[in-house]
mmCIF file with all atom_site columns, C-alpha atoms and ligand atoms in Angstrom:
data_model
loop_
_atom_site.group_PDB
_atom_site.id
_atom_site.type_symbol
_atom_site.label_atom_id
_atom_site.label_alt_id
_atom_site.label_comp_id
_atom_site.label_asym_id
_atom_site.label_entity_id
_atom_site.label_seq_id
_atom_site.pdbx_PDB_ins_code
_atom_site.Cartn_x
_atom_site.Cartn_y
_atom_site.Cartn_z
_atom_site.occupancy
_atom_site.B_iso_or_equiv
_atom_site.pdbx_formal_charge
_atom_site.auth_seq_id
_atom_site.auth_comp_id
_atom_site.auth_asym_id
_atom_site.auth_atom_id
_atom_site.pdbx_PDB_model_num
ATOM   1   C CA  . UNK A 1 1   ? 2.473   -18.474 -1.820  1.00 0.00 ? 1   UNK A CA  1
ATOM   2   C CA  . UNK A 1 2   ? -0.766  -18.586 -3.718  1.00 0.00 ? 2   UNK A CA  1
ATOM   3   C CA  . UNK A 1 3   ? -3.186  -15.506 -4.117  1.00 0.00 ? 3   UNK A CA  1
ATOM   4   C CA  . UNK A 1 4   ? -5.950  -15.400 -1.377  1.00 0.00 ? 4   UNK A CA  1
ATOM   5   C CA  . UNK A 1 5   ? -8.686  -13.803 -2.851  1.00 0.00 ? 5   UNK A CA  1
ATOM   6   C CA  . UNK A 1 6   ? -10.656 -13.581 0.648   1.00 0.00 ? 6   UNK A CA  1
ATOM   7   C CA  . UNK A 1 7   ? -8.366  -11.051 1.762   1.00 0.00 ? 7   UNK A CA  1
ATOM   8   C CA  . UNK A 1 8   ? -9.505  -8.180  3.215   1.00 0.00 ? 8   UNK A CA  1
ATOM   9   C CA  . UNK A 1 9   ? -7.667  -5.641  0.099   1.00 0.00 ? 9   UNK A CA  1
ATOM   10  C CA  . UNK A 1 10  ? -9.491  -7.923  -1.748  1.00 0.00 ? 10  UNK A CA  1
ATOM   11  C CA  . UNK A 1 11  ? -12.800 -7.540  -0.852  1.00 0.00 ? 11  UNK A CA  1
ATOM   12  C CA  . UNK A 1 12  ? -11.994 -3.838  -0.386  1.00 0.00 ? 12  UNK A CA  1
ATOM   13  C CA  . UNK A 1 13  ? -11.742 -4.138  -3.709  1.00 0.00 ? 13  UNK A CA  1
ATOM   14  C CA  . UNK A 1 14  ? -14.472 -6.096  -5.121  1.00 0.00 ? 14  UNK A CA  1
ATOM   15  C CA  . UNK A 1 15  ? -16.742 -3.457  -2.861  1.00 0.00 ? 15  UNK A CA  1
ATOM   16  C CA  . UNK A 1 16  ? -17.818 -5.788  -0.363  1.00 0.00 ? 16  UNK A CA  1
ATOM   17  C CA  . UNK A 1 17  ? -15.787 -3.946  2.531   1.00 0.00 ? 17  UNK A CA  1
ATOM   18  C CA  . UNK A 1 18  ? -16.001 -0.260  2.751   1.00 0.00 ? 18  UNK A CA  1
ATOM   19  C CA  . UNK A 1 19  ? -12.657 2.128   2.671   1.00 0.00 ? 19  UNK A CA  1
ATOM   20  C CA  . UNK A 1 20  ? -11.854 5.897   2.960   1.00 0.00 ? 20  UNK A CA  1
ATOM   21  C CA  . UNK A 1 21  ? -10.630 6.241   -0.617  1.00 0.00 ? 21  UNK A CA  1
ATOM   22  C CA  . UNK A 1 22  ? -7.752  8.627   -1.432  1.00 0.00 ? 22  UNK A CA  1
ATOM   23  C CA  . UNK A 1 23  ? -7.093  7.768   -5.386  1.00 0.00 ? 23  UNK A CA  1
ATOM   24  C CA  . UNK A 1 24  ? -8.264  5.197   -7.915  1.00 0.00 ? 24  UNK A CA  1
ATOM   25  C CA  . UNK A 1 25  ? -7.025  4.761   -10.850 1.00 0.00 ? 25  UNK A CA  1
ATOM   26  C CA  . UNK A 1 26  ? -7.208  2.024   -13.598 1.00 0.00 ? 26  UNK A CA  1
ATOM   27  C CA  . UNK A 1 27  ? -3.983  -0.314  -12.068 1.00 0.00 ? 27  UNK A CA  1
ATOM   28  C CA  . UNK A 1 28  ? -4.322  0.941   -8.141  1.00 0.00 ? 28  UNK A CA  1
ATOM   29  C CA  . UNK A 1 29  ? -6.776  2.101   -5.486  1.00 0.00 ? 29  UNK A CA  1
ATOM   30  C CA  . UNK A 1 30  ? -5.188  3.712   -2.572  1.00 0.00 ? 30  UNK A CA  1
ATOM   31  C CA  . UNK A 1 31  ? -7.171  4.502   0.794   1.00 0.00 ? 31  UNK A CA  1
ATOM   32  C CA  . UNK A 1 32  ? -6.087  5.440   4.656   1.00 0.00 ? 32  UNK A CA  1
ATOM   33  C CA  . UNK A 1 33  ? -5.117  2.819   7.080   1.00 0.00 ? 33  UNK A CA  1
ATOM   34  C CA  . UNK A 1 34  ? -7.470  1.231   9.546   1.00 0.00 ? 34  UNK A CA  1
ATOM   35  C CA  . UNK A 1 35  ? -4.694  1.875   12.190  1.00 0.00 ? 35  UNK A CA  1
ATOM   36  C CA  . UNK A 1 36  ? -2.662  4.882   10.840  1.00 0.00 ? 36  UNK A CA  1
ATOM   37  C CA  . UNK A 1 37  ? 1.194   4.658   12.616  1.00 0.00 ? 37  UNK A CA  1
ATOM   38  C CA  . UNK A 1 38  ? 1.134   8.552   11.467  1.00 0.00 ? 38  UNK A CA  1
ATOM   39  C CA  . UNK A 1 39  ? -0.660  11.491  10.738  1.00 0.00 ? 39  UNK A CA  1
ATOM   40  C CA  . UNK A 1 40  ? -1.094  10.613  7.248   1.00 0.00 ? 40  UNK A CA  1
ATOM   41  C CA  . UNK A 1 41  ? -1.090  6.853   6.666   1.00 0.00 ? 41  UNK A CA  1
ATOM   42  C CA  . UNK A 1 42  ? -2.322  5.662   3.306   1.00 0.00 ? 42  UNK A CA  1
ATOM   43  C CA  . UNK A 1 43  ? -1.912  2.133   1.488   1.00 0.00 ? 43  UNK A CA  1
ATOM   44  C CA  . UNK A 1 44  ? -1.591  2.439   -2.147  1.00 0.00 ? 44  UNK A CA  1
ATOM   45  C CA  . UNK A 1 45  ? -2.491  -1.275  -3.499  1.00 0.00 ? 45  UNK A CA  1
ATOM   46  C CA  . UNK A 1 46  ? -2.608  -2.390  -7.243  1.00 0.00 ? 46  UNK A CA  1
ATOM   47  C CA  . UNK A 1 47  ? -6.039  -3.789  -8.803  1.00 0.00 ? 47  UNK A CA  1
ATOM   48  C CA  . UNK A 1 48  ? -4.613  -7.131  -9.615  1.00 0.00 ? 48  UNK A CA  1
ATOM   49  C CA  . UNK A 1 49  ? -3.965  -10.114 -7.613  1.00 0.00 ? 49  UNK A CA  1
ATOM   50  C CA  . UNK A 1 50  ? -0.541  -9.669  -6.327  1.00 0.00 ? 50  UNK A CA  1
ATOM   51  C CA  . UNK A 1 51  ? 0.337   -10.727 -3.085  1.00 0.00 ? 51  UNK A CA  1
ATOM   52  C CA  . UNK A 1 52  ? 3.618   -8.824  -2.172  1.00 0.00 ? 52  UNK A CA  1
ATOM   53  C CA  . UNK A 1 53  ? 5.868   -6.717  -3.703  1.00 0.00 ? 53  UNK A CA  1
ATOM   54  C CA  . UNK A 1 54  ? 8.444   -10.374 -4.466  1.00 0.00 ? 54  UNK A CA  1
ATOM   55  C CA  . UNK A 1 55  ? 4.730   -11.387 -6.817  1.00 0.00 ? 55  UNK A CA  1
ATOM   56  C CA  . UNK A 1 56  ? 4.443   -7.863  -8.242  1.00 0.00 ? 56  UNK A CA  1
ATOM   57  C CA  . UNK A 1 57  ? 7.878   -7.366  -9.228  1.00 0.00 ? 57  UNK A CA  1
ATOM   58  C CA  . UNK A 1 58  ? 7.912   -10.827 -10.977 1.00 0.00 ? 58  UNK A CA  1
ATOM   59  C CA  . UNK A 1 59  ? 4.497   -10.752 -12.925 1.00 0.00 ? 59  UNK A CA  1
ATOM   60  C CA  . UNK A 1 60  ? 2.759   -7.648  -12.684 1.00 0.00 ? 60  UNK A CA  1
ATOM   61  C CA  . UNK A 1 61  ? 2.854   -5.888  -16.227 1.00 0.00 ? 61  UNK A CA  1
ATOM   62  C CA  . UNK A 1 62  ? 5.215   -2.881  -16.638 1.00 0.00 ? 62  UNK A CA  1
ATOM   63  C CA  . UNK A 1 63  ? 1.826   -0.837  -16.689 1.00 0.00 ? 63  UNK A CA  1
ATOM   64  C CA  . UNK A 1 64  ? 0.784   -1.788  -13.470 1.00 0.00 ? 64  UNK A CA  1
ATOM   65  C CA  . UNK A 1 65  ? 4.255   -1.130  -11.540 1.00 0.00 ? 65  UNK A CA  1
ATOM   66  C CA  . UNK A 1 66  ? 4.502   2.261   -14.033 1.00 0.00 ? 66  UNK A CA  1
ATOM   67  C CA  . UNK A 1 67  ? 1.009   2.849   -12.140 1.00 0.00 ? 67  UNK A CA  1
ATOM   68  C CA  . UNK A 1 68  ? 1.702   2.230   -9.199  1.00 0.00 ? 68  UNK A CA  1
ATOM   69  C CA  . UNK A 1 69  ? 4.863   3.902   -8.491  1.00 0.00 ? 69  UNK A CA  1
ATOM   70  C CA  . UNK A 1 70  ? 3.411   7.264   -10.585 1.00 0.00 ? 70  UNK A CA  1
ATOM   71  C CA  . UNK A 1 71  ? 0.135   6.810   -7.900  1.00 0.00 ? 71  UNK A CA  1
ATOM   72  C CA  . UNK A 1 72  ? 2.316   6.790   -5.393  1.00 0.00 ? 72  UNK A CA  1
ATOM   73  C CA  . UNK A 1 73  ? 4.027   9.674   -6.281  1.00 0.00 ? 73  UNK A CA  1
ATOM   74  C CA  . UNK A 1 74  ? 1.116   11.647  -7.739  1.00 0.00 ? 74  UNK A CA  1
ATOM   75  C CA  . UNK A 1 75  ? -0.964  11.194  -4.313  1.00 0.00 ? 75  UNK A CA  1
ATOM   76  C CA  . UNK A 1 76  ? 2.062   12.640  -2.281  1.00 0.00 ? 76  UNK A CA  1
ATOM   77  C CA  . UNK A 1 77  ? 2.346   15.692  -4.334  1.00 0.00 ? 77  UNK A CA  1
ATOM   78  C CA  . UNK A 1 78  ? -1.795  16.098  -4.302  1.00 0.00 ? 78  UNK A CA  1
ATOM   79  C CA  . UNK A 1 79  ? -1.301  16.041  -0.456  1.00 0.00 ? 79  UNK A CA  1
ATOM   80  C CA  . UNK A 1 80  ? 1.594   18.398  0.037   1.00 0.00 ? 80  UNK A CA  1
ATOM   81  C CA  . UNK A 1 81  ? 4.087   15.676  1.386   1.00 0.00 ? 81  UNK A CA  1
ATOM   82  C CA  . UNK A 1 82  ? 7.181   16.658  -1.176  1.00 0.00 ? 82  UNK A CA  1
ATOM   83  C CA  . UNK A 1 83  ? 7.827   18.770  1.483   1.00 0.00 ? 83  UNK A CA  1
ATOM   84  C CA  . UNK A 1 84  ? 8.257   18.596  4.267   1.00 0.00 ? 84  UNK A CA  1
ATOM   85  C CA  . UNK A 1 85  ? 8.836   15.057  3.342   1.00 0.00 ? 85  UNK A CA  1
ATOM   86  C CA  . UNK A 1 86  ? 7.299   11.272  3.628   1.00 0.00 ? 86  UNK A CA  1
ATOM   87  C CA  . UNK A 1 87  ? 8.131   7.604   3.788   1.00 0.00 ? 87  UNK A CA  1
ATOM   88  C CA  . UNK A 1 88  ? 7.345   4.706   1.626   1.00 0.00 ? 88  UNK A CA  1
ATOM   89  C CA  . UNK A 1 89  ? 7.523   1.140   3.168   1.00 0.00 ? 89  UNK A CA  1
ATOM   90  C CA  . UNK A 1 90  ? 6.329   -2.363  2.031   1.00 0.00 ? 90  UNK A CA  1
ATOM   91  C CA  . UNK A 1 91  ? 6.368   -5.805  3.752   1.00 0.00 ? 91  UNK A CA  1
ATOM   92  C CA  . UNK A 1 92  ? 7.085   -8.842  1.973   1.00 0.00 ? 92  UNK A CA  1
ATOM   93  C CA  . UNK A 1 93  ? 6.619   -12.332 4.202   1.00 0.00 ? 93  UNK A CA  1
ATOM   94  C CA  . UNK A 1 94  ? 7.593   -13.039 7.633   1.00 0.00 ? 94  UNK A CA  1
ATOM   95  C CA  . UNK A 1 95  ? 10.413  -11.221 9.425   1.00 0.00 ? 95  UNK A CA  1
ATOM   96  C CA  . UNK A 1 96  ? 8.794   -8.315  8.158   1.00 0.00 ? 96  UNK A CA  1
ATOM   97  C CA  . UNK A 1 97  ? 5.463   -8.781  9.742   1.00 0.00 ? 97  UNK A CA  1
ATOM   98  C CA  . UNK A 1 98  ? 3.296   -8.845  6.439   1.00 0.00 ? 98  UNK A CA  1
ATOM   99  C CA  . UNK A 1 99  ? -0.822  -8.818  7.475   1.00 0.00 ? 99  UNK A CA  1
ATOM   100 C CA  . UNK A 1 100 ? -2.550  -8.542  4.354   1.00 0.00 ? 100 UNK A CA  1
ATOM   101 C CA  . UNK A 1 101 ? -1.425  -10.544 1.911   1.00 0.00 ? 101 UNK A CA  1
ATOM   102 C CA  . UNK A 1 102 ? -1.879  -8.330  -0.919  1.00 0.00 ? 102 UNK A CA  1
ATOM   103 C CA  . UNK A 1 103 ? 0.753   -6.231  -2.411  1.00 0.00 ? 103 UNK A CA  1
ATOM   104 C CA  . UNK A 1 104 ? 0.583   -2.870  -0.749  1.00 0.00 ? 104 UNK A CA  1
ATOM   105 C CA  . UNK A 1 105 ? 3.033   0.296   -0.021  1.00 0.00 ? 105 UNK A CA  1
ATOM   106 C CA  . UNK A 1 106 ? 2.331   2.059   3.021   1.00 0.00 ? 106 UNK A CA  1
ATOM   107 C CA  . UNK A 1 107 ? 2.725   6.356   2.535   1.00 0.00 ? 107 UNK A CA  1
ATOM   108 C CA  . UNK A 1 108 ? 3.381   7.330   6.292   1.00 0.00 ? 108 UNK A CA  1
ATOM   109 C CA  . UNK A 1 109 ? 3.789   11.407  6.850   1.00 0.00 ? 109 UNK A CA  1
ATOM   110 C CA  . UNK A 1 110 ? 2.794   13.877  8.956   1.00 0.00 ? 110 UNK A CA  1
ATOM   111 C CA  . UNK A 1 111 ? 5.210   14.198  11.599  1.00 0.00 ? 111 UNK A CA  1
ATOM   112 C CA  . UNK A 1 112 ? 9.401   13.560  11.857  1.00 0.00 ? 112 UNK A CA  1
ATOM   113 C CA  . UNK A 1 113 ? 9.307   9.597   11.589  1.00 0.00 ? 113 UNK A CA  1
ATOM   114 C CA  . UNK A 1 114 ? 12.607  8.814   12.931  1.00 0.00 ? 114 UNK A CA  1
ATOM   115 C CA  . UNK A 1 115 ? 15.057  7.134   11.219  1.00 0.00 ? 115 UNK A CA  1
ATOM   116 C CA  . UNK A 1 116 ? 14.803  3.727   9.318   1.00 0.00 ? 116 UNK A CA  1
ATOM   117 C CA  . UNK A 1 117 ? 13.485  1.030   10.777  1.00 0.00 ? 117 UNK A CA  1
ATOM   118 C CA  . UNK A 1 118 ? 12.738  -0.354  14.273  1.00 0.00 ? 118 UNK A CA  1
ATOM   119 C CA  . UNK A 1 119 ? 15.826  -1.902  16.322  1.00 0.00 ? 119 UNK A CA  1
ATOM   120 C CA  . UNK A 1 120 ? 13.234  -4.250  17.729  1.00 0.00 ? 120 UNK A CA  1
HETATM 121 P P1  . LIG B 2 .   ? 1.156   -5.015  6.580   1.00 0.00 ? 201 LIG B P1  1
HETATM 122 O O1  . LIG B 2 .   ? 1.685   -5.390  7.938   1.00 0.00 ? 201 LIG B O1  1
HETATM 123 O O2  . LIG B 2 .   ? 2.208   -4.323  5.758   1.00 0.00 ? 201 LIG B O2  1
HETATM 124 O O3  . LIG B 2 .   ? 0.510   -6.182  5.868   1.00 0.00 ? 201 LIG B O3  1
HETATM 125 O O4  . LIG B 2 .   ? 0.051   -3.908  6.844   1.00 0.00 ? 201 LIG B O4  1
HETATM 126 C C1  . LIG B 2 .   ? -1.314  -4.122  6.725   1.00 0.00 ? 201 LIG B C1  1
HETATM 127 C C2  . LIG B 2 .   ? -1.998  -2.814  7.043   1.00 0.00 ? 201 LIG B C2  1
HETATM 128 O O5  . LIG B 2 .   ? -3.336  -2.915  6.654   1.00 0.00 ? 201 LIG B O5  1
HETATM 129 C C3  . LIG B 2 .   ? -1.986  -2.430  8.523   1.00 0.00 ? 201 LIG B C3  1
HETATM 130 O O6  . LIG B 2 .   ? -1.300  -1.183  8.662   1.00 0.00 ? 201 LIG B O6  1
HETATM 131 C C4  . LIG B 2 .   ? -3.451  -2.287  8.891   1.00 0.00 ? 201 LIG B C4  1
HETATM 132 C C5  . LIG B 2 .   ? -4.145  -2.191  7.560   1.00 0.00 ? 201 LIG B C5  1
HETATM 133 N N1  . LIG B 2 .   ? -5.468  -2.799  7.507   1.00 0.00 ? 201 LIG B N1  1
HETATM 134 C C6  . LIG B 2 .   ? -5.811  -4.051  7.912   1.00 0.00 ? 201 LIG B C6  1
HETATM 135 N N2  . LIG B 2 .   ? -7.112  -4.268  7.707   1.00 0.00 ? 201 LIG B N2  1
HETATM 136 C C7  . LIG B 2 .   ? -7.604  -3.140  7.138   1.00 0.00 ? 201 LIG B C7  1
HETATM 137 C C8  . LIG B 2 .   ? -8.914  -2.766  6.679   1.00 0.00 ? 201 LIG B C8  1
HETATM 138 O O7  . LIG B 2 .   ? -9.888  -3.508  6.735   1.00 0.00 ? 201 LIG B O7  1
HETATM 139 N N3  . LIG B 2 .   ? -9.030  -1.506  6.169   1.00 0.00 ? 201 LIG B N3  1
HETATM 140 C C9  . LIG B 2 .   ? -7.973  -0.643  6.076   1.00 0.00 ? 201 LIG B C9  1
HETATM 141 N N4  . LIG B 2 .   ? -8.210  0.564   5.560   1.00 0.00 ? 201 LIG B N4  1
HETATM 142 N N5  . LIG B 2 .   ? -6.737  -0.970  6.494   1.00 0.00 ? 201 LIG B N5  1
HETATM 143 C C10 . LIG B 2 .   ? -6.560  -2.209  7.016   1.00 0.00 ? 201 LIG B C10 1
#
């Protein structure tokens, strides 16, 4: 699938749609979700045109994924999630319901968030 550059993380990040920033960095911008599933719901997306983690993984520069993971990381500990603990998810195509079709990892926390996935 070919890069969209009208998406909406896109324009979020070009400026021309606003967010509630949480962390910027040179590879990644991360910000809270529009409709937070939790508490604390952030989306921690990387600067370059990537659009899912099956892109990232296969082109993205081992600076960027360094980045991101570290941002990822670094924004939990900032927000006191180590403990009492958090959950990282990302959707890649179809069955798992991507929206945006920019690479992004959802930080949910906040409250006990069950276990795994949806039986749905
Ligand atoms: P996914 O299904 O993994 O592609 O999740 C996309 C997420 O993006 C979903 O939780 C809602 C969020 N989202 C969609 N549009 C916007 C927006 O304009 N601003 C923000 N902050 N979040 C958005």
């Amino acid at each position: 699938m070919a890069y969209d550059s009208t998406n909406i993380f896109a324009r979020i990040l070009r400026g021309e749609l606003p967010c509630k920033k949480v962390y910027e960095n040179e590879h990644v911008l991360a910000f809270h979700d529009i409709n937070p599933q939790a508490p604390v719901h952030i989306l921690v997306i990387p600067k370059g045109a990537y659009v899912s983690l099956d892109d990232f993984s296969a082109k993205a520069s081992d600076a960027e994924i360094a980045g991101l993971v570290r941002a990822v990381g670094e924004i939990a500990r900032a927000r006191g999630l180590t403990e009492p603990g958090y959950r990282i998810l990302a959707n890649h195509g179809r069955d798992a319901n991507q929206e945006v079709p920019h690479f992004h990892v959802h930080i949910f926390a906040g409250r006990p968030l069950g276990r795994m996935i949806s039986k749905a």
